[in-house]
PDB file of C-alpha atoms in Angstrom:
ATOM      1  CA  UNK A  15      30.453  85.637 -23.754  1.00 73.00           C
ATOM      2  CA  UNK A  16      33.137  82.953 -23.325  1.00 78.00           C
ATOM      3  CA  UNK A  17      31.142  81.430 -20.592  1.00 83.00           C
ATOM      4  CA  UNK A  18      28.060  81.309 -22.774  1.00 83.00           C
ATOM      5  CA  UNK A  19      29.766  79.317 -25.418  1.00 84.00           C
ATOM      6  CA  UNK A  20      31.048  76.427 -22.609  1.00 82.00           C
ATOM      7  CA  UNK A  21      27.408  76.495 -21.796  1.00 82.00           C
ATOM      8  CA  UNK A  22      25.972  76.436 -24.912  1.00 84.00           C
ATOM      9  CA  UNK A  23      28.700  73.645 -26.174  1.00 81.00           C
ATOM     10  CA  UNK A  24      27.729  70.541 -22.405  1.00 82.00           C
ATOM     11  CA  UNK A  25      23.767  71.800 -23.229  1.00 83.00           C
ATOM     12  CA  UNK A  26      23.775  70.427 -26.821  1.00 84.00           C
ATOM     13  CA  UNK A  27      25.661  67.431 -25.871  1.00 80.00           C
ATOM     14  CA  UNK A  28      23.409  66.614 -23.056  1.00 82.00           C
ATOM     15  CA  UNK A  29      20.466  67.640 -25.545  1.00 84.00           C
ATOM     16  CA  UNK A  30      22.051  65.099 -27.946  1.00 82.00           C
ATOM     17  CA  UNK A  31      22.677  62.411 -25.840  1.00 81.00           C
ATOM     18  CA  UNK A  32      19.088  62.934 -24.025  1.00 83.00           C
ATOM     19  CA  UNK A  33      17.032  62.560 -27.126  1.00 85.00           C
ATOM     20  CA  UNK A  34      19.052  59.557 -28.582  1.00 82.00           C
ATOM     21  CA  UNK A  35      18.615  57.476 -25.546  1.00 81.00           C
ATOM     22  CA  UNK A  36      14.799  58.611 -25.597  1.00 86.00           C
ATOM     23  CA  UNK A  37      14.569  57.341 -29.413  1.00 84.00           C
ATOM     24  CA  UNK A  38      16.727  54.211 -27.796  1.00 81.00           C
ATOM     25  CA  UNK A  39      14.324  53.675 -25.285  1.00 82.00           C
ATOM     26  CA  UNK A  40      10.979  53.937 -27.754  1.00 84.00           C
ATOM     27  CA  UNK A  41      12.110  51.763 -30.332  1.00 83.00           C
ATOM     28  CA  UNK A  42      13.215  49.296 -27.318  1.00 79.00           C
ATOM     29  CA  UNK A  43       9.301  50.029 -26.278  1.00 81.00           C
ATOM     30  CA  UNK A  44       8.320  49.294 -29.919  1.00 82.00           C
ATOM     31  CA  UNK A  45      10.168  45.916 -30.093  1.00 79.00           C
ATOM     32  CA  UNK A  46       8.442  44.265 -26.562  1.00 76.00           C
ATOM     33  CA  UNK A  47       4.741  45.677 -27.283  1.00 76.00           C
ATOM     34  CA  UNK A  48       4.868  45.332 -31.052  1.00 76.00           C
ATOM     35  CA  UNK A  49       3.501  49.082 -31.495  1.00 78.00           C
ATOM     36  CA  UNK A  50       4.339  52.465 -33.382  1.00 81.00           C
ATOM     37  CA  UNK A  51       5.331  55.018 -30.929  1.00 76.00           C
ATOM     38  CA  UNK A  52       5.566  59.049 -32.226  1.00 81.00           C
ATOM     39  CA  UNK A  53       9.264  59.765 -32.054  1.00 82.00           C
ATOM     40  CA  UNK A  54       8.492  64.000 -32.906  1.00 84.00           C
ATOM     41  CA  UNK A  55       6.207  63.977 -30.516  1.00 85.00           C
ATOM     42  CA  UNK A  56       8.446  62.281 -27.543  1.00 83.00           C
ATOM     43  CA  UNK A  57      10.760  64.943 -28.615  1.00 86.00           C
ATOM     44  CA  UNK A  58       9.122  67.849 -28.291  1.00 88.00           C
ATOM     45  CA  UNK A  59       7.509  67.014 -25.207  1.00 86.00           C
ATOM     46  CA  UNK A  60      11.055  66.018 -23.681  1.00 86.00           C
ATOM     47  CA  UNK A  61      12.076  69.735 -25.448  1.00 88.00           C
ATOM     48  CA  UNK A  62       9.554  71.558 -23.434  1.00 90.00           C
ATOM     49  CA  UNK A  63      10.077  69.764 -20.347  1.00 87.00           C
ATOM     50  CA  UNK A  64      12.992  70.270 -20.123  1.00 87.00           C
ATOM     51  CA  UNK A  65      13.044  73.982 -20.960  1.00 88.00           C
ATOM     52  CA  UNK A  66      10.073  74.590 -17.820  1.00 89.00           C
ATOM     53  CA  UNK A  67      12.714  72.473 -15.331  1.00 85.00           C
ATOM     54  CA  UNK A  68      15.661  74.044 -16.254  1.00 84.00           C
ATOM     55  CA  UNK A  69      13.356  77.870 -15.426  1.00 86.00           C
ATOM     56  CA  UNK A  70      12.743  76.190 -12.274  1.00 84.00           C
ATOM     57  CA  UNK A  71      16.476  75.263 -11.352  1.00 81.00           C
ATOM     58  CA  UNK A  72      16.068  72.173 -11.811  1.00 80.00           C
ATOM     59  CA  UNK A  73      18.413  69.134 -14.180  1.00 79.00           C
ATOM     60  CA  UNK A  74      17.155  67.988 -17.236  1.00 79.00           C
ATOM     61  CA  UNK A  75      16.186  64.561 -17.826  1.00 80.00           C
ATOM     62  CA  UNK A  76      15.254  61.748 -20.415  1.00 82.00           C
ATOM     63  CA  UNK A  77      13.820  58.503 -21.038  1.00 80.00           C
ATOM     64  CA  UNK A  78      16.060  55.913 -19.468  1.00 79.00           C
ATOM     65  CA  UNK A  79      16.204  51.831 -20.708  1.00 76.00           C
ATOM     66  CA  UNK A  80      16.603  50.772 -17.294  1.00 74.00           C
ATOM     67  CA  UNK A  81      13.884  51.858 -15.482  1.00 78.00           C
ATOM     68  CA  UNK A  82      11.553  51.254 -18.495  1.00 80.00           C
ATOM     69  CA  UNK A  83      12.408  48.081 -18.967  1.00 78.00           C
ATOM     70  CA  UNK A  84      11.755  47.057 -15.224  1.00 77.00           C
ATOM     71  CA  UNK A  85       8.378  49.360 -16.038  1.00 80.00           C
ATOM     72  CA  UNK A  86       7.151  46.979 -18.733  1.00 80.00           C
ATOM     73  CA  UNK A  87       8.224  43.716 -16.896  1.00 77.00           C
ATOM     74  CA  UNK A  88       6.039  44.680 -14.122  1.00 77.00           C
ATOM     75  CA  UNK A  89       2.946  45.309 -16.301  1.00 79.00           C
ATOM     76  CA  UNK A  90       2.947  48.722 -17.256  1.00 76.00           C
ATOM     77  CA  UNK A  91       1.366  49.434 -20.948  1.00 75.00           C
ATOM     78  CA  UNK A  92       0.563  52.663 -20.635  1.00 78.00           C
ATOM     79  CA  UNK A  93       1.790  56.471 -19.508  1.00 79.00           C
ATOM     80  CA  UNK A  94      -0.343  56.064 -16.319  1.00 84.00           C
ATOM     81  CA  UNK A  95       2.599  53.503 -14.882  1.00 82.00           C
ATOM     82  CA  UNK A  96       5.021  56.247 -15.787  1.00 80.00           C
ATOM     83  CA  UNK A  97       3.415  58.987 -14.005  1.00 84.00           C
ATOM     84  CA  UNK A  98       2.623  56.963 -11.518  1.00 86.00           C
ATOM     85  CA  UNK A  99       6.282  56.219 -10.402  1.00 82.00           C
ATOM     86  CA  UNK A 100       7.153  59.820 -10.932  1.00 83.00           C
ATOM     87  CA  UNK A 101       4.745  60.674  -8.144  1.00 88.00           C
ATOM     88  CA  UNK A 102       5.621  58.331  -6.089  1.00 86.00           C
ATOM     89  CA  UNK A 103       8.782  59.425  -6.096  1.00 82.00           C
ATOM     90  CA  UNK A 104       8.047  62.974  -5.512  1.00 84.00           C
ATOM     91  CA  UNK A 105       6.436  61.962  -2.424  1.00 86.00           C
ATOM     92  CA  UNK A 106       9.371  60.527  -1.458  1.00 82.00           C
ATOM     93  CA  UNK A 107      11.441  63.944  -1.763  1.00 81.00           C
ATOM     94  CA  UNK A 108       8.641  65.683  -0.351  1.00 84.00           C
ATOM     95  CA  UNK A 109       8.139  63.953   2.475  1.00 83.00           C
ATOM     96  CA  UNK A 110      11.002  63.775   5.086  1.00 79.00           C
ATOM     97  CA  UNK A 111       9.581  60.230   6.956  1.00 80.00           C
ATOM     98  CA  UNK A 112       9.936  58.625   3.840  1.00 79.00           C
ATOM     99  CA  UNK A 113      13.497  59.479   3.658  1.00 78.00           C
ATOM    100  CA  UNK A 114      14.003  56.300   5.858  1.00 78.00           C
ATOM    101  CA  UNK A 115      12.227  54.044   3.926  1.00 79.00           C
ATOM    102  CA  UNK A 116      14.791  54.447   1.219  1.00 78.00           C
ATOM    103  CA  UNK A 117      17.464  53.696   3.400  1.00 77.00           C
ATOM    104  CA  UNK A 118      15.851  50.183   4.556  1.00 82.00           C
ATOM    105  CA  UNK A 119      16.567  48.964   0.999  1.00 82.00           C
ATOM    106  CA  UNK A 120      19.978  47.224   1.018  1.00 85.00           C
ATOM    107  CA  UNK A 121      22.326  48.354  -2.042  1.00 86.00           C
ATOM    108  CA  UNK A 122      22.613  44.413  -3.188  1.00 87.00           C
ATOM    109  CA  UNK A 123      19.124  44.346  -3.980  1.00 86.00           C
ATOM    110  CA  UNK A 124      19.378  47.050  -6.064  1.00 84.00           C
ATOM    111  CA  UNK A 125      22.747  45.896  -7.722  1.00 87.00           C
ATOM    112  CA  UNK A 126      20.287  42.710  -8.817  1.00 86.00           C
ATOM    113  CA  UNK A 127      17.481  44.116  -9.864  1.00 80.00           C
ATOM    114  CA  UNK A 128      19.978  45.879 -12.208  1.00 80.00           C
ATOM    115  CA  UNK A 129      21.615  43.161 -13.380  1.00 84.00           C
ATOM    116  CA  UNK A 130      18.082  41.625 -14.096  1.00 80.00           C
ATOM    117  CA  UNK A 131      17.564  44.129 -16.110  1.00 75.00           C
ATOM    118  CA  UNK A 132      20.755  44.126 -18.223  1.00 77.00           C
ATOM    119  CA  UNK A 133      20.151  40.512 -18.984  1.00 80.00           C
ATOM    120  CA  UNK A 134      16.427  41.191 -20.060  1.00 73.00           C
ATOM    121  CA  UNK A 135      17.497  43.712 -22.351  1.00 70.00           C
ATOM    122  CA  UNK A 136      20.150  42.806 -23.821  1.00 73.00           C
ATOM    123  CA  UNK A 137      19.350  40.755 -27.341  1.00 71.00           C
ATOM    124  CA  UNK A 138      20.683  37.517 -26.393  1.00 75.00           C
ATOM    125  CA  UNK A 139      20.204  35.756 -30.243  1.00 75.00           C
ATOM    126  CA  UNK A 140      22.062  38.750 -31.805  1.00 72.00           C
ATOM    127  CA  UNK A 141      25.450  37.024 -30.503  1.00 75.00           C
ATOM    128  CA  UNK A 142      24.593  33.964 -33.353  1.00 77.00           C
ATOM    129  CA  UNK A 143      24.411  36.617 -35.987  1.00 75.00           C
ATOM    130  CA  UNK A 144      27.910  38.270 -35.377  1.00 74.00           C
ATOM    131  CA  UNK A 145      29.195  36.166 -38.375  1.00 77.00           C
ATOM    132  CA  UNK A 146      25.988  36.873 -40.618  1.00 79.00           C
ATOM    133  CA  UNK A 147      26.622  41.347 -40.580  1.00 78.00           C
ATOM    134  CA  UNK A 148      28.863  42.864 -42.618  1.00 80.00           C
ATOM    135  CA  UNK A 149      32.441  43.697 -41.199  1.00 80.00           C
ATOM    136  CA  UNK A 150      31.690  46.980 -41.487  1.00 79.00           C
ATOM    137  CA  UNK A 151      28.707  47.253 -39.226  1.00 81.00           C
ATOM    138  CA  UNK A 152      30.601  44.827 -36.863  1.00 81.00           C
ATOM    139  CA  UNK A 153      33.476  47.457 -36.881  1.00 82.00           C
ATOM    140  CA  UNK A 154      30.783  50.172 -36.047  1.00 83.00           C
ATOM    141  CA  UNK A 155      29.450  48.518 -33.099  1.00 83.00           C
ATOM    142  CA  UNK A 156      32.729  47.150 -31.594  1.00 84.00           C
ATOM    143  CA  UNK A 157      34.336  50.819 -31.583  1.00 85.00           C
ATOM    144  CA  UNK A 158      31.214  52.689 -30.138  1.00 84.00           C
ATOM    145  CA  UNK A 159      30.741  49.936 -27.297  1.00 82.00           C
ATOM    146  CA  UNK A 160      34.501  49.977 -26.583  1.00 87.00           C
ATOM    147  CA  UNK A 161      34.558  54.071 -27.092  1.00 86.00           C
ATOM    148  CA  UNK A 162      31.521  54.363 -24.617  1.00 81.00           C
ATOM    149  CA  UNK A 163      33.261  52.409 -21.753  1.00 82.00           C
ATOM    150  CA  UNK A 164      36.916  53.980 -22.311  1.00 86.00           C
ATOM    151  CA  UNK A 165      35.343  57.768 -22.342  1.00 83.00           C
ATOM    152  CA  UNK A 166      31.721  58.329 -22.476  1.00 74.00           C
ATOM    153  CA  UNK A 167      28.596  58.104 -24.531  1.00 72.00           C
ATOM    154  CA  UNK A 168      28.766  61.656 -26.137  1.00 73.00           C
ATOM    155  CA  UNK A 169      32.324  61.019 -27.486  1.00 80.00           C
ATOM    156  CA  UNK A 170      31.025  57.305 -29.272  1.00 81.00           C
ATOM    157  CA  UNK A 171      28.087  58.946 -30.447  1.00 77.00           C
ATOM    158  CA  UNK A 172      30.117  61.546 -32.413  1.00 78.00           C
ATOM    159  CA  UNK A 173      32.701  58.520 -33.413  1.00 83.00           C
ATOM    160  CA  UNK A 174      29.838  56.441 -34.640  1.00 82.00           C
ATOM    161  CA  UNK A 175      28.331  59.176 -36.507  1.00 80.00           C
ATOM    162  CA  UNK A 176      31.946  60.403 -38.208  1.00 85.00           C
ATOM    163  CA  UNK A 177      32.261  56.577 -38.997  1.00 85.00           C
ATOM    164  CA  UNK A 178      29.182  55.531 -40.647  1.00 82.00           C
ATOM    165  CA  UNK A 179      29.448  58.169 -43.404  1.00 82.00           C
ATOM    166  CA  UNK A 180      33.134  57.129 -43.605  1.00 83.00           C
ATOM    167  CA  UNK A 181      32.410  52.959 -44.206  1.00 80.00           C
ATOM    168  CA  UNK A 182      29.142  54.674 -46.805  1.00 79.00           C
ATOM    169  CA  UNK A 183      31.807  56.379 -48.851  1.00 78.00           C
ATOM    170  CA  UNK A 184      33.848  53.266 -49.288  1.00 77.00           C
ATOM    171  CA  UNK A 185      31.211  50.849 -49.895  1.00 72.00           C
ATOM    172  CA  UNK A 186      29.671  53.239 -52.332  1.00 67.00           C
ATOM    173  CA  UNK A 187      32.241  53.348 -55.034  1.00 58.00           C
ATOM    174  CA  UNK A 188      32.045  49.798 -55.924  1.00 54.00           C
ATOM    175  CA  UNK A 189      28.180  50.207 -56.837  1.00 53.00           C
ATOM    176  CA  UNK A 190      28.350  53.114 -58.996  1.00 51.00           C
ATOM    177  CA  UNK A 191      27.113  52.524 -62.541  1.00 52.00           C
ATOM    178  CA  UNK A 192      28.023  54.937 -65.794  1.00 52.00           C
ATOM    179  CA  UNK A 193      25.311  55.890 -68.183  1.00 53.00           C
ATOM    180  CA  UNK A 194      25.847  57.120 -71.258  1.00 55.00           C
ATOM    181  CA  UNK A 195      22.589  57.947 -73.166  1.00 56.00           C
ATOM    182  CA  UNK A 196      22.717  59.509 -76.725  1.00 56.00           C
ATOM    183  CA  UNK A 197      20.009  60.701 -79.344  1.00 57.00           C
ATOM    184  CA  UNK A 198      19.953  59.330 -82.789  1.00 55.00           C
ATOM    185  CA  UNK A 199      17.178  60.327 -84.794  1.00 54.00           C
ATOM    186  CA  UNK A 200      13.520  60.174 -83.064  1.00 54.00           C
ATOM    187  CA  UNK A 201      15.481  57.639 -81.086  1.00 51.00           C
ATOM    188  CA  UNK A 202      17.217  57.248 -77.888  1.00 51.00           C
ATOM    189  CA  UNK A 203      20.402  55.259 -77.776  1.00 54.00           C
ATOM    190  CA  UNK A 204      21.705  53.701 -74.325  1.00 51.00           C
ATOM    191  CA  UNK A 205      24.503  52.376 -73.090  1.00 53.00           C
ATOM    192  CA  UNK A 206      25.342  51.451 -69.885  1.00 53.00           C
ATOM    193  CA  UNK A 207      28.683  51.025 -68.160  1.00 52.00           C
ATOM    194  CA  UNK A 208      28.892  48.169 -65.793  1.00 53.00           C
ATOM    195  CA  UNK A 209      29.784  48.365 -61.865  1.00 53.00           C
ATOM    196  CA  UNK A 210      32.997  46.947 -60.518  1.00 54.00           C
ATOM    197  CA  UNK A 211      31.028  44.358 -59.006  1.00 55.00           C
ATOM    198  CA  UNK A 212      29.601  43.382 -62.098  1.00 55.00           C
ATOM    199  CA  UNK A 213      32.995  43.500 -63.782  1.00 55.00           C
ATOM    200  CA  UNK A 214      34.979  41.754 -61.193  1.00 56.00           C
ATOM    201  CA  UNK A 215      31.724  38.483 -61.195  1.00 57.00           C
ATOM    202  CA  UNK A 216      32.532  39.130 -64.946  1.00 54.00           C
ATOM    203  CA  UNK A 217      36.340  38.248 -64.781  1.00 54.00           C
ATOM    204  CA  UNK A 218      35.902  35.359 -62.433  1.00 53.00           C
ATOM    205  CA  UNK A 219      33.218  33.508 -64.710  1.00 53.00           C
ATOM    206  CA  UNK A 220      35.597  34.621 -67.979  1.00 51.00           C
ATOM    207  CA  UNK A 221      38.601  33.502 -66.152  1.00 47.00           C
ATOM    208  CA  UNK A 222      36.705  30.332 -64.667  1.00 44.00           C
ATOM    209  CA  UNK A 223      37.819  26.488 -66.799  1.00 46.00           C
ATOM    210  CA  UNK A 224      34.925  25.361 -69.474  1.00 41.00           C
ATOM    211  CA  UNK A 225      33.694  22.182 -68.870  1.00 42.00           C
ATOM    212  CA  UNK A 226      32.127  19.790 -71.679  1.00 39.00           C
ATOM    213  CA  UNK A 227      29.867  17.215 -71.293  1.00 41.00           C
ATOM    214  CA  UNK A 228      29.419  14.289 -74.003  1.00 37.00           C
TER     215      UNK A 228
END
């Protein structure tokens, strides 16, 4: 039973991390052919496929940025480039004289096709808005990218996810407005208690020097 729990504990953090970096990879689709993708429906099929491979012994798997993006740089719009490199690369498995063929490719060449790819996905114009986002969203992405290269990707996840609801609950307070409503008669009487936002633009005009023209 102990053993079950260890199990059941890595397979919903591989689930986890599996289906964000699918949605990661779709809305990254999204963005370079300007199109709506079906996010339930990329999950279930990634649910079921990976249910059938792990009955066959096999690792599960998920959508991955890299080799999508090098995917749609080549020319590939549709699922038919997808299954296409999945078959070629069974073939390569399969087929022991291919095993070779592999080797032939030098590891540089790989190492820069990969960097290629980091630079094309990366979102080069965001760096001009670092000033323009609130510090709290800047605090959010600093701490997962510097979580995610410390440990790993599960661990930021969870930090992000404890820290967004964390930054909500403090912005959230200085927003809240009191209503007090009250009946009089056939009548309904208002009144309306301003934010602290409203109260602290409020003290800065009141407090502010008058100014006369003549």
């Amino acid at each position: 039973m102990e053993r079950f729990w260890i199990i059941l504990g890595l397979s919903l953090t591989l689930a986890a991390i599996g289906l964000i970096e699918s949605l990661m990879t779709l809305t990254l689709i999204d963005e370079l052919k300007e199109t709506r993708g079906r996010s339930n429906k990329e999950c279930i099929g990634q649910g079921v496929a990976n249910v059938v491979s792990g009955l066959f012994g096999s690792v599960d798997g998920c959508a991955m940025i890299g080799p999508t993006m090098i995917n749609i740089r080549s020319g590939g719009r549709h699922r038919l480039s997808g299954i296409s490199a999945a078959l070629f690369l069974l073939c390569f498995i399969l087929f022991p004289p291919l095993w070779s063929c592999i080797g032939l490719i030098p590891v540089p060449a790989l190492i820069g096709v990969m960097f290629i790819v980091v630079i094309a996905t990366f979102e080069w114009t965001s760096i001009c808005l670092w000033n323009k986002i609130p510090k709290s969203e800047f605090l959010i992405i600093v701490s997962v990218s510097v979580i995610t290269v410390l440990f790993d990707l599960a661990i930021a996840l969870g930090a992000g996810v404890m820290i967004c609801p964390l930054v909500f609950a403090w912005k959230k307070p200085h927003r809240l407005e009191a209503v007090k409503r009250k009946k009089k008669g056939h009548g309904l009487r208002t009144r309306r208690a301003p934010s602290s936002s409203e109260r602290s633009r409020h003290s800065r005009s009141s407090s502010a020097p008058l100014t006369t023209r003549t």
